[in-house]
Short mmCIF file of C-alpha atoms in Angstrom, two decimals:
data_model
loop_
_atom_site.label_atom_id
_atom_site.label_comp_id
_atom_site.label_asym_id
_atom_site.label_seq_id
_atom_site.Cartn_x
_atom_site.Cartn_y
_atom_site.Cartn_z
CA MET A 1 -113.36 -29.25 -151.85
CA LYS A 2 -113.78 -27.00 -148.82
CA ILE A 3 -113.46 -28.53 -145.35
CA GLY A 4 -114.92 -26.84 -142.28
CA PHE A 5 -113.32 -27.60 -138.91
CA VAL A 6 -115.28 -26.63 -135.80
CA VAL A 7 -112.46 -26.21 -133.29
CA HIS A 8 -111.87 -25.42 -129.63
CA PHE A 9 -108.81 -25.68 -127.39
CA PHE A 10 -106.95 -24.80 -130.59
CA ASP A 11 -104.05 -23.26 -128.68
CA PHE A 12 -103.63 -26.36 -126.49
CA ARG A 13 -103.93 -29.06 -129.15
CA ASN A 14 -100.75 -29.08 -131.21
CA ASP A 15 -101.82 -32.27 -132.96
CA VAL A 16 -105.05 -30.69 -134.22
CA ARG A 17 -103.10 -27.78 -135.68
CA ARG A 18 -100.71 -30.22 -137.39
CA VAL A 19 -103.61 -32.18 -138.87
CA ILE A 20 -105.28 -29.02 -140.16
CA GLU A 21 -102.00 -27.94 -141.76
CA GLU A 22 -101.86 -31.30 -143.55
CA VAL A 23 -105.46 -31.01 -144.75
CA ALA A 24 -104.83 -27.44 -145.94
CA LYS A 25 -102.10 -28.70 -148.29
CA ARG A 26 -104.77 -30.38 -150.42
CA TYR A 27 -108.05 -28.64 -149.67
CA GLN A 28 -109.51 -25.27 -148.78
CA VAL A 29 -109.99 -25.09 -145.02
CA VAL A 30 -112.26 -22.92 -142.88
CA LEU A 31 -111.93 -22.87 -139.09
CA PHE A 32 -115.21 -22.16 -137.30
CA ALA A 33 -114.66 -20.62 -133.88
CA ARG A 34 -116.71 -19.22 -131.02
CA PRO A 35 -116.23 -15.47 -130.45
CA ALA A 36 -114.56 -16.14 -127.08
CA ASP A 37 -111.91 -18.36 -128.73
CA VAL A 38 -110.84 -16.07 -131.56
CA ALA A 39 -108.22 -14.09 -129.62
CA ASN A 40 -106.31 -17.27 -128.71
CA MET A 41 -106.55 -18.65 -132.22
CA GLN A 42 -105.68 -15.83 -134.60
CA ALA A 43 -101.89 -16.06 -134.30
CA LEU A 44 -102.01 -19.86 -134.77
CA VAL A 45 -104.13 -20.10 -137.91
CA PRO A 46 -102.03 -21.63 -140.74
CA PRO A 47 -101.44 -19.51 -143.86
CA GLY A 48 -104.26 -19.76 -146.37
CA VAL A 49 -106.78 -21.01 -143.80
CA GLU A 50 -109.89 -18.89 -143.18
CA LEU A 51 -111.08 -18.18 -139.64
CA ARG A 52 -114.85 -17.79 -139.50
CA ILE A 53 -116.74 -16.79 -136.34
CA PHE A 54 -120.05 -18.47 -135.55
CA GLN A 55 -122.74 -17.46 -133.07
CA GLU A 56 -125.75 -19.72 -133.51
CA ARG A 57 -127.13 -19.54 -129.99
CA LYS A 58 -130.43 -17.74 -129.46
CA THR A 59 -131.17 -16.45 -125.98
CA THR A 60 -134.81 -17.41 -125.51
CA LEU A 61 -136.83 -18.79 -122.62
CA SER A 62 -137.49 -22.03 -124.46
CA ASN A 63 -133.80 -22.54 -125.27
CA ARG A 64 -132.85 -21.93 -121.67
CA ALA A 65 -135.48 -24.44 -120.57
CA TRP A 66 -134.20 -27.10 -122.97
CA GLU A 67 -130.61 -26.43 -121.87
CA GLN A 68 -131.59 -26.93 -118.24
CA LEU A 69 -133.54 -30.10 -119.02
CA PHE A 70 -130.59 -31.60 -120.89
CA ARG A 71 -128.25 -30.59 -118.10
CA LEU A 72 -130.40 -32.37 -115.52
CA CYS A 73 -131.95 -35.23 -117.48
CA GLY A 74 -129.73 -35.70 -120.53
CA ARG A 75 -129.01 -39.33 -121.37
CA LEU A 76 -125.77 -40.45 -119.69
CA PRO A 77 -123.18 -42.94 -120.92
CA GLU A 78 -123.53 -46.44 -119.52
CA SER A 79 -120.38 -45.68 -117.51
CA ARG A 80 -122.37 -43.46 -115.14
CA LYS A 81 -119.79 -43.70 -112.36
CA ASN A 82 -117.05 -42.38 -114.62
CA TYR A 83 -119.31 -39.58 -115.88
CA TYR A 84 -120.08 -38.56 -112.32
CA LEU A 85 -116.40 -38.59 -111.34
CA MET A 86 -115.46 -36.31 -114.23
CA GLU A 87 -118.27 -33.88 -113.41
CA VAL A 88 -117.06 -33.70 -109.80
CA PHE A 89 -113.55 -33.14 -111.10
CA LYS A 90 -114.67 -30.27 -113.36
CA ILE A 91 -116.60 -28.67 -110.52
CA SER A 92 -113.47 -28.75 -108.34
CA LEU A 93 -111.72 -26.54 -110.91
CA LEU A 94 -114.25 -23.71 -110.66
CA LYS A 95 -112.71 -20.61 -109.12
CA SER A 96 -115.64 -19.40 -107.03
CA VAL A 97 -116.75 -21.27 -103.89
CA GLN A 98 -120.29 -20.19 -104.66
CA ALA A 99 -120.04 -21.54 -108.21
CA ARG A 100 -118.68 -24.86 -106.94
CA ARG A 101 -121.51 -25.20 -104.42
CA LYS A 102 -124.17 -24.41 -107.02
CA ALA A 103 -122.70 -26.77 -109.61
CA SER A 104 -122.33 -29.54 -107.02
CA ARG A 105 -125.92 -29.09 -105.91
CA MET A 106 -127.14 -29.30 -109.51
CA LEU A 107 -125.07 -32.43 -110.14
CA GLN A 108 -126.47 -34.15 -107.07
CA ILE A 109 -130.02 -33.31 -108.18
CA SER A 110 -129.27 -34.53 -111.70
CA MET A 111 -127.92 -37.88 -110.55
CA LYS A 112 -131.21 -38.59 -108.73
CA LEU A 113 -133.40 -37.83 -111.77
CA PRO A 114 -134.27 -40.09 -114.72
CA HIS A 115 -132.00 -39.49 -117.72
CA PHE A 116 -134.46 -39.86 -120.56
CA PHE A 117 -133.60 -36.83 -122.72
CA ARG A 118 -131.51 -37.95 -125.71
CA TYR A 119 -128.97 -35.59 -127.21
CA ASP A 120 -130.68 -35.84 -130.60
CA ASP A 121 -134.00 -34.85 -129.04
CA TYR A 122 -132.28 -31.90 -127.40
CA LEU A 123 -130.75 -30.82 -130.72
CA ASP A 124 -134.19 -30.95 -132.34
CA LYS A 125 -135.67 -28.65 -129.69
CA LEU A 126 -133.07 -25.87 -129.88
CA SER A 127 -133.76 -22.71 -131.86
CA TYR A 128 -130.64 -21.34 -133.60
CA THR A 129 -129.94 -18.09 -135.47
CA GLY A 130 -128.93 -19.63 -138.80
CA LEU A 131 -126.65 -16.66 -139.44
CA THR A 132 -123.32 -18.46 -139.90
CA PRO A 133 -122.38 -18.81 -143.60
CA ILE A 134 -122.01 -22.56 -144.18
CA ALA A 135 -123.40 -23.16 -147.68
CA ASP A 136 -119.91 -23.30 -149.22
CA ILE A 137 -118.65 -26.09 -146.94
CA ASP A 138 -118.49 -29.58 -148.48
CA GLN A 139 -117.65 -31.43 -145.28
CA PHE A 140 -117.65 -30.53 -141.58
CA ILE A 141 -115.30 -32.06 -139.00
CA LEU A 142 -115.92 -31.56 -135.28
CA PHE A 143 -114.17 -32.79 -132.16
CA THR A 144 -115.47 -34.19 -128.90
CA GLU A 145 -116.74 -32.81 -126.69
CA ILE A 146 -119.05 -30.83 -129.04
CA SER A 147 -118.15 -27.20 -128.39
CA ASP A 148 -121.46 -25.62 -129.42
CA ASP A 149 -124.83 -27.37 -129.31
CA TYR A 150 -126.52 -24.73 -131.45
CA LEU A 151 -124.14 -24.95 -134.40
CA PHE A 152 -124.20 -28.74 -134.15
CA ALA A 153 -128.02 -28.68 -134.07
CA ARG A 154 -128.03 -26.66 -137.27
CA LEU A 155 -125.58 -28.99 -139.00
CA VAL A 156 -127.48 -32.17 -138.20
CA ARG A 157 -130.93 -30.70 -138.84
CA GLU A 158 -129.88 -29.23 -142.18
CA ASN A 159 -128.30 -32.57 -143.04
CA LYS A 160 -124.80 -31.22 -143.61
CA PRO A 161 -122.10 -33.82 -144.33
CA LEU A 162 -120.30 -34.11 -141.00
CA LYS A 163 -117.96 -36.24 -138.94
CA VAL A 164 -117.00 -36.10 -135.30
CA TYR A 165 -113.51 -37.17 -134.25
CA VAL A 166 -113.53 -38.70 -130.77
CA TYR A 167 -110.49 -36.80 -129.60
CA SER A 168 -109.55 -38.75 -126.47
CA TRP A 169 -109.72 -42.31 -125.22
CA ASP A 170 -111.73 -41.21 -122.16
CA HIS A 171 -114.39 -39.19 -123.98
CA PRO A 172 -116.93 -41.99 -124.65
CA CYS A 173 -117.04 -42.92 -120.96
CA LYS A 174 -117.39 -39.42 -119.50
CA GLN A 175 -119.42 -37.31 -121.94
CA LYS A 176 -123.04 -37.25 -123.09
CA ARG A 177 -123.09 -35.20 -126.31
CA TYR A 178 -123.29 -37.96 -128.91
CA SER A 179 -125.71 -37.91 -131.84
CA GLN A 180 -127.02 -40.79 -133.95
CA ARG A 181 -126.86 -38.46 -136.95
CA ALA A 182 -123.07 -38.02 -137.03
CA HIS A 183 -120.34 -40.33 -138.26
CA TYR A 184 -117.69 -40.90 -135.60
CA LEU A 185 -113.96 -41.42 -136.05
CA VAL A 186 -112.06 -43.21 -133.28
CA TRP A 187 -108.56 -44.36 -132.31
CA ASN A 188 -109.01 -48.12 -132.31
CA GLU A 189 -111.38 -51.10 -132.19
CA GLY A 190 -111.74 -50.80 -128.41
CA LEU A 191 -112.98 -47.23 -128.62
CA LYS A 192 -115.35 -48.21 -131.41
CA GLN A 193 -116.87 -50.77 -129.06
CA ASP A 194 -116.99 -48.16 -126.27
CA MET A 195 -119.06 -45.92 -128.54
CA VAL A 196 -121.48 -48.78 -129.16
CA ASP A 197 -121.67 -50.00 -125.56
CA LEU A 198 -121.51 -46.70 -123.66
CA GLN A 199 -123.12 -44.23 -126.06
CA GLY A 200 -125.44 -46.45 -128.10
CA VAL A 201 -123.99 -45.29 -131.42
CA ALA A 202 -124.56 -47.75 -134.25
CA ALA A 203 -121.38 -49.59 -135.27
CA GLU A 204 -121.85 -48.64 -138.94
CA ARG A 205 -121.52 -44.99 -137.92
CA ILE A 206 -118.04 -45.49 -136.45
CA THR A 207 -114.74 -45.70 -138.34
CA ILE A 208 -111.21 -46.29 -137.04
CA THR A 209 -108.69 -43.63 -138.11
CA GLY A 210 -105.93 -43.87 -135.49
CA ALA A 211 -105.11 -41.20 -132.90
CA SER A 212 -104.00 -37.71 -133.88
CA GLN A 213 -102.13 -37.29 -130.56
CA PHE A 214 -99.97 -40.30 -131.32
CA GLY A 215 -98.62 -38.68 -134.47
CA TYR A 216 -95.84 -37.26 -132.31
CA VAL A 217 -95.07 -40.72 -130.92
CA LYS A 218 -94.68 -42.07 -134.45
CA GLN A 219 -92.52 -39.10 -135.40
CA PHE A 220 -90.26 -39.73 -132.39
CA ARG A 221 -89.95 -43.44 -133.12
CA GLU A 222 -88.80 -42.67 -136.65
CA ILE A 223 -85.81 -40.63 -135.43
CA ALA A 224 -82.77 -42.81 -136.01
CA ASN A 225 -80.71 -42.24 -132.86
CA HIS A 226 -81.57 -40.87 -129.42
CA GLU A 227 -78.63 -42.32 -127.53
CA GLY A 228 -76.41 -39.25 -127.48
CA HIS A 229 -79.13 -36.92 -126.23
CA ASN A 230 -79.73 -37.90 -122.61
CA PRO A 231 -81.32 -34.81 -120.98
CA PHE A 232 -79.93 -35.68 -117.52
CA PRO A 233 -76.38 -36.64 -116.42
CA PHE A 234 -77.68 -39.45 -114.19
CA SER A 235 -79.90 -42.53 -114.27
CA TYR A 236 -83.50 -41.88 -113.29
CA ILE A 237 -87.10 -42.95 -112.95
CA TYR A 238 -89.54 -40.55 -114.63
CA PHE A 239 -92.86 -39.76 -112.92
CA GLY A 240 -95.56 -38.03 -114.97
CA CYS A 241 -98.15 -36.21 -112.86
CA ALA A 242 -101.69 -36.77 -114.07
CA ILE A 243 -104.02 -34.60 -111.99
CA GLY A 244 -105.17 -31.03 -112.53
CA ALA A 245 -107.51 -30.67 -109.54
CA PRO A 246 -105.60 -29.00 -106.65
CA GLU A 247 -107.21 -31.16 -103.95
CA MET A 248 -106.15 -34.38 -105.69
CA ALA A 249 -102.80 -33.06 -106.86
CA ILE A 250 -101.75 -32.73 -103.22
CA ARG A 251 -102.57 -36.41 -102.71
CA GLU A 252 -100.56 -37.29 -105.80
CA VAL A 253 -97.59 -35.42 -104.31
CA GLU A 254 -97.91 -37.61 -101.20
CA VAL A 255 -97.63 -40.72 -103.37
CA ILE A 256 -94.56 -39.29 -105.12
CA ARG A 257 -93.00 -38.71 -101.70
CA ARG A 258 -93.65 -42.36 -100.82
CA ILE A 259 -91.98 -43.47 -104.05
CA SER A 260 -89.03 -41.18 -103.35
CA GLN A 261 -88.51 -42.72 -99.93
CA LEU A 262 -88.70 -46.25 -101.33
CA MET A 263 -86.13 -45.37 -103.98
CA MET A 264 -83.73 -43.96 -101.42
CA ARG A 265 -83.63 -47.38 -99.78
CA ALA A 266 -84.02 -49.72 -102.75
CA THR A 267 -82.33 -47.90 -105.65
CA PRO A 268 -80.17 -45.12 -104.17
CA ASP A 269 -78.29 -44.68 -107.45
CA LEU A 270 -81.45 -43.59 -109.26
CA LYS A 271 -82.98 -40.13 -109.18
CA LEU A 272 -86.73 -39.54 -109.37
CA VAL A 273 -87.48 -36.95 -112.07
CA VAL A 274 -90.97 -35.47 -111.62
CA ARG A 275 -92.94 -33.88 -114.45
CA PRO A 276 -95.78 -31.64 -113.12
CA TYR A 277 -99.13 -31.85 -114.87
CA PRO A 278 -98.98 -29.06 -117.50
CA VAL A 279 -102.42 -27.55 -116.89
CA LEU A 280 -102.27 -27.66 -113.09
CA LYS A 281 -102.46 -23.96 -112.25
CA ASP A 282 -100.44 -24.02 -109.02
CA TRP A 283 -97.23 -26.08 -109.24
CA ASP A 284 -95.93 -25.04 -105.80
CA ALA A 285 -96.76 -28.26 -103.94
CA VAL A 286 -95.08 -30.35 -106.64
CA CYS A 287 -92.07 -28.11 -107.08
CA ARG A 288 -91.36 -28.08 -103.32
CA LEU A 289 -90.72 -31.83 -103.34
CA PRO A 290 -86.89 -31.49 -103.62
CA GLU A 291 -86.90 -29.56 -100.33
CA THR A 292 -87.78 -32.76 -98.45
CA CYS A 293 -86.83 -35.44 -100.98
CA SER A 294 -83.13 -35.24 -101.85
CA ASN A 295 -83.41 -37.70 -104.75
CA VAL A 296 -86.19 -35.76 -106.53
CA VAL A 297 -85.38 -33.58 -109.53
CA MET A 298 -88.08 -31.36 -111.03
CA ASP A 299 -88.65 -31.39 -114.77
CA SER A 300 -90.48 -28.10 -115.14
CA HIS A 301 -88.66 -26.49 -118.05
CA TYR A 302 -91.83 -26.43 -120.19
CA LYS A 303 -93.88 -24.25 -117.79
CA GLN A 304 -95.20 -21.08 -119.42
CA LYS A 305 -98.05 -18.62 -119.12
CA GLY A 306 -100.24 -19.75 -122.03
CA LEU A 307 -101.19 -23.18 -123.33
CA VAL A 308 -99.26 -22.94 -126.58
CA ILE A 309 -96.10 -25.04 -126.70
CA ALA A 310 -93.64 -25.76 -129.46
CA ASP A 311 -93.57 -29.17 -131.13
CA SER A 312 -89.96 -29.46 -129.97
CA VAL A 313 -91.15 -29.47 -126.35
CA ILE A 314 -93.41 -32.44 -127.10
CA MET A 315 -90.54 -34.33 -128.72
CA ASP A 316 -88.36 -33.50 -125.72
CA LYS A 317 -90.98 -35.14 -123.48
CA PHE A 318 -90.53 -38.41 -125.36
CA LEU A 319 -86.75 -38.06 -125.16
CA ARG A 320 -87.01 -37.85 -121.36
CA MET A 321 -89.23 -40.93 -121.35
CA TYR A 322 -86.82 -42.78 -123.62
CA HIS A 323 -83.79 -42.32 -121.36
CA ALA A 324 -85.62 -43.18 -118.13
CA GLN A 325 -85.35 -46.61 -116.53
CA ALA A 326 -89.15 -46.58 -116.14
CA PHE A 327 -92.06 -44.16 -116.54
CA LEU A 328 -94.42 -44.05 -113.53
CA HIS A 329 -97.90 -42.52 -113.49
CA MET A 330 -101.37 -42.80 -111.93
CA GLY A 331 -103.53 -42.89 -115.02
CA THR A 332 -102.67 -40.54 -117.88
CA THR A 333 -102.40 -40.48 -121.66
CA LEU A 334 -98.63 -40.17 -121.12
CA GLY A 335 -98.74 -43.67 -119.62
CA PHE A 336 -100.40 -44.89 -122.82
CA GLU A 337 -97.84 -43.06 -124.97
CA ALA A 338 -94.94 -44.46 -122.94
CA CYS A 339 -96.03 -47.95 -124.02
CA PHE A 340 -94.83 -47.10 -127.53
CA THR A 341 -91.29 -46.55 -126.23
CA ASP A 342 -88.73 -49.05 -124.94
CA THR A 343 -89.12 -47.66 -121.43
CA PRO A 344 -91.44 -49.64 -119.13
CA SER A 345 -94.71 -47.85 -118.48
CA VAL A 346 -95.81 -48.39 -114.86
CA LEU A 347 -99.26 -47.68 -113.39
CA ILE A 348 -99.25 -46.92 -109.66
CA ASP A 349 -102.35 -48.53 -108.16
CA PHE A 350 -101.55 -48.88 -104.46
CA ALA A 351 -104.32 -50.96 -102.90
CA ASP A 352 -104.40 -48.86 -99.73
CA LEU A 353 -105.69 -45.91 -101.76
CA ALA A 354 -109.02 -47.76 -102.01
CA LYS A 355 -109.67 -46.81 -98.37
CA GLU A 356 -110.49 -43.26 -99.49
CA LYS A 357 -114.28 -42.92 -99.53
CA ARG A 358 -114.77 -39.55 -101.25
CA ALA A 359 -115.53 -39.21 -104.96
CA LEU A 360 -112.43 -37.12 -105.64
CA SER A 361 -109.91 -39.76 -104.64
CA LEU A 362 -106.73 -41.10 -106.17
CA TYR A 363 -108.21 -44.59 -106.25
CA SER A 364 -111.22 -43.47 -108.29
CA PHE A 365 -108.90 -41.51 -110.57
CA VAL A 366 -106.66 -44.54 -111.21
CA HIS A 367 -109.68 -46.79 -111.69
CA GLN A 368 -111.43 -44.70 -114.30
CA TYR A 369 -113.10 -46.74 -117.03
CA GLN A 370 -110.43 -46.10 -119.67
CA ASN A 371 -107.56 -46.93 -117.33
CA GLU A 372 -109.10 -50.24 -116.30
CA LYS A 373 -109.82 -51.19 -119.91
CA TYR A 374 -106.63 -50.05 -121.65
CA LEU A 375 -103.92 -49.79 -118.98
CA MET A 376 -104.83 -52.85 -116.92
CA PRO A 377 -104.73 -55.54 -119.63
CA ALA A 378 -105.61 -59.16 -118.97
CA GLY A 379 -102.67 -61.16 -117.69
CA SER A 380 -100.16 -60.74 -114.92
CA TYR A 381 -97.79 -57.81 -115.43
CA PRO A 382 -95.59 -56.30 -112.72
CA ASN A 383 -96.12 -52.89 -114.38
CA VAL A 384 -99.47 -52.49 -112.58
CA VAL A 385 -98.14 -51.92 -109.06
CA ARG A 386 -100.46 -52.76 -106.15
CA ASP A 387 -98.21 -52.14 -103.14
CA GLU A 388 -94.82 -50.84 -102.07
CA ASN A 389 -93.17 -54.27 -102.10
CA GLU A 390 -94.17 -54.76 -105.73
CA LEU A 391 -92.82 -51.30 -106.54
CA VAL A 392 -89.46 -52.03 -104.89
CA SER A 393 -89.15 -55.24 -106.90
CA LEU A 394 -90.00 -53.42 -110.12
CA LEU A 395 -87.61 -50.55 -109.43
CA LYS A 396 -84.72 -52.94 -108.84
CA LYS A 397 -85.48 -54.73 -112.09
CA ALA A 398 -85.83 -51.46 -114.00
CA ALA A 399 -82.44 -50.32 -112.68
CA THR A 400 -80.65 -53.35 -114.09
CA SER A 401 -82.70 -54.80 -116.95
CA LYS A 402 -85.68 -52.71 -117.98
CA SER A 403 -86.17 -54.78 -121.13
CA GLU A 404 -87.69 -57.52 -118.94
CA LEU A 405 -90.59 -55.17 -118.19
CA LEU A 406 -91.62 -54.46 -121.77
CA ALA A 407 -94.20 -57.24 -122.25
CA TYR A 408 -96.76 -54.90 -120.68
CA ASN A 409 -95.87 -52.14 -123.15
CA GLN A 410 -96.46 -54.58 -126.01
CA ALA A 411 -99.83 -55.68 -124.59
CA VAL A 412 -101.09 -52.09 -124.29
CA ARG A 413 -99.80 -50.71 -127.58
CA GLN A 414 -101.13 -53.54 -129.72
CA THR A 415 -104.60 -51.99 -129.32
CA THR A 416 -103.71 -48.90 -131.37
CA GLN A 417 -101.93 -48.48 -134.69
CA LEU A 418 -99.60 -45.48 -134.84
CA THR A 419 -100.47 -43.10 -137.66
CA SER A 420 -98.50 -40.18 -139.07
CA PHE A 421 -100.12 -36.76 -139.22
CA GLU A 422 -100.22 -36.99 -143.01
CA ALA A 423 -101.93 -40.41 -142.95
CA PHE A 424 -104.32 -39.36 -140.20
CA ALA A 425 -105.34 -36.24 -142.16
CA ALA A 426 -105.99 -38.40 -145.22
CA ASN A 427 -108.11 -40.79 -143.12
CA LEU A 428 -110.02 -37.89 -141.63
CA ILE A 429 -111.11 -36.60 -145.03
CA SER A 430 -111.60 -39.88 -146.88
CA LYS A 431 -113.72 -41.76 -144.33
CA PRO A 432 -117.54 -41.76 -144.66
CA VAL A 433 -119.67 -38.81 -143.62
CA ALA A 434 -123.10 -38.84 -142.05
CA VAL A 435 -125.79 -38.17 -144.63
CA THR A 436 -129.00 -39.55 -143.12
CA LEU A 437 -131.50 -38.00 -140.78
CA ALA A 438 -132.12 -41.02 -138.56
CA SER A 439 -132.77 -39.92 -134.97
#
């Protein structure tokens, strides 16, 4: 059997490469890539795997019109607020001031218009080249967000057997490219329900496979002994930065400074180790923290020019979590991953941040749909910190008996079963594929 993977961010997603390597042990594999992505992919393609370029887009007036209509009036997820926040966030990352202004203007227009245009209707309107050789592929696997509407349109309209893996826990609440003609694979029961509630996908078209990203967590948990490998010669709290937008990253630094000052008074024997957000382009504001905060230590050893990192760096991240007294964050997948360790995962949700009125605010970032659903579980847990007094109390407890703070970890991690890369790859191939043309 020949499996076709339609991939993007291939250099950044170590877990996807690991899964493809596992699949390639049993099946023929073809990677379909956009021309712009090939240069970053070629050195990373596993031995025996074919790299095939696709270019299905036709530049026509009608296609451009349909693209614009979907951009402005495409059906949104029910979590409209979260969708809007993520669009504002993406706009803030654009390099050109002119590009940001144009994109912002288009977004504001879009949010005032009716969103009647379904993704399936959009796919049916597009005209594609049909030039990519796909007849030899027995099964296609794509990842959210769909990287190319034209190739996807061809696959669904020619009724190719296909699946779409919902790559991240926040994708159903912030994206709009979901078809009723695909079969979706998700992390857990909660995400399956998100796909039904937010995207209107029929439950019978959704299967639970586990999370590919968490393969590294499972691998780390299976290592027998971590005790003799403390990366720092001191006790510490570990803070994982979560924000890639420069404007918001500066605000996150201000919160870290507040935490540092609290620790100096409440837990002077603990250091605050800060891990910058990997894809934040300018780390200067974060890395200058030790200049004014004597108890802050930067953990920036993994910084490099490209997005490719070694698996050992990922495992080292978990080692640094493991030896910390607590892991602090403001809404990140790392906070989810930390729940699978015996280090308390702590979500900073200072109530005073709610006073910020702009869309790009720390409060709106912390209170994204997925954070509220998965990282703020029902019940009373001190790990969701609302003010500085609560944080001081938690820090003191973490310094002496962090095991008392692990009930929260258990509550969060019970939503998702850890799966090895080998098992995930098997699930990916064996689960049902979409074979009907319902739209």
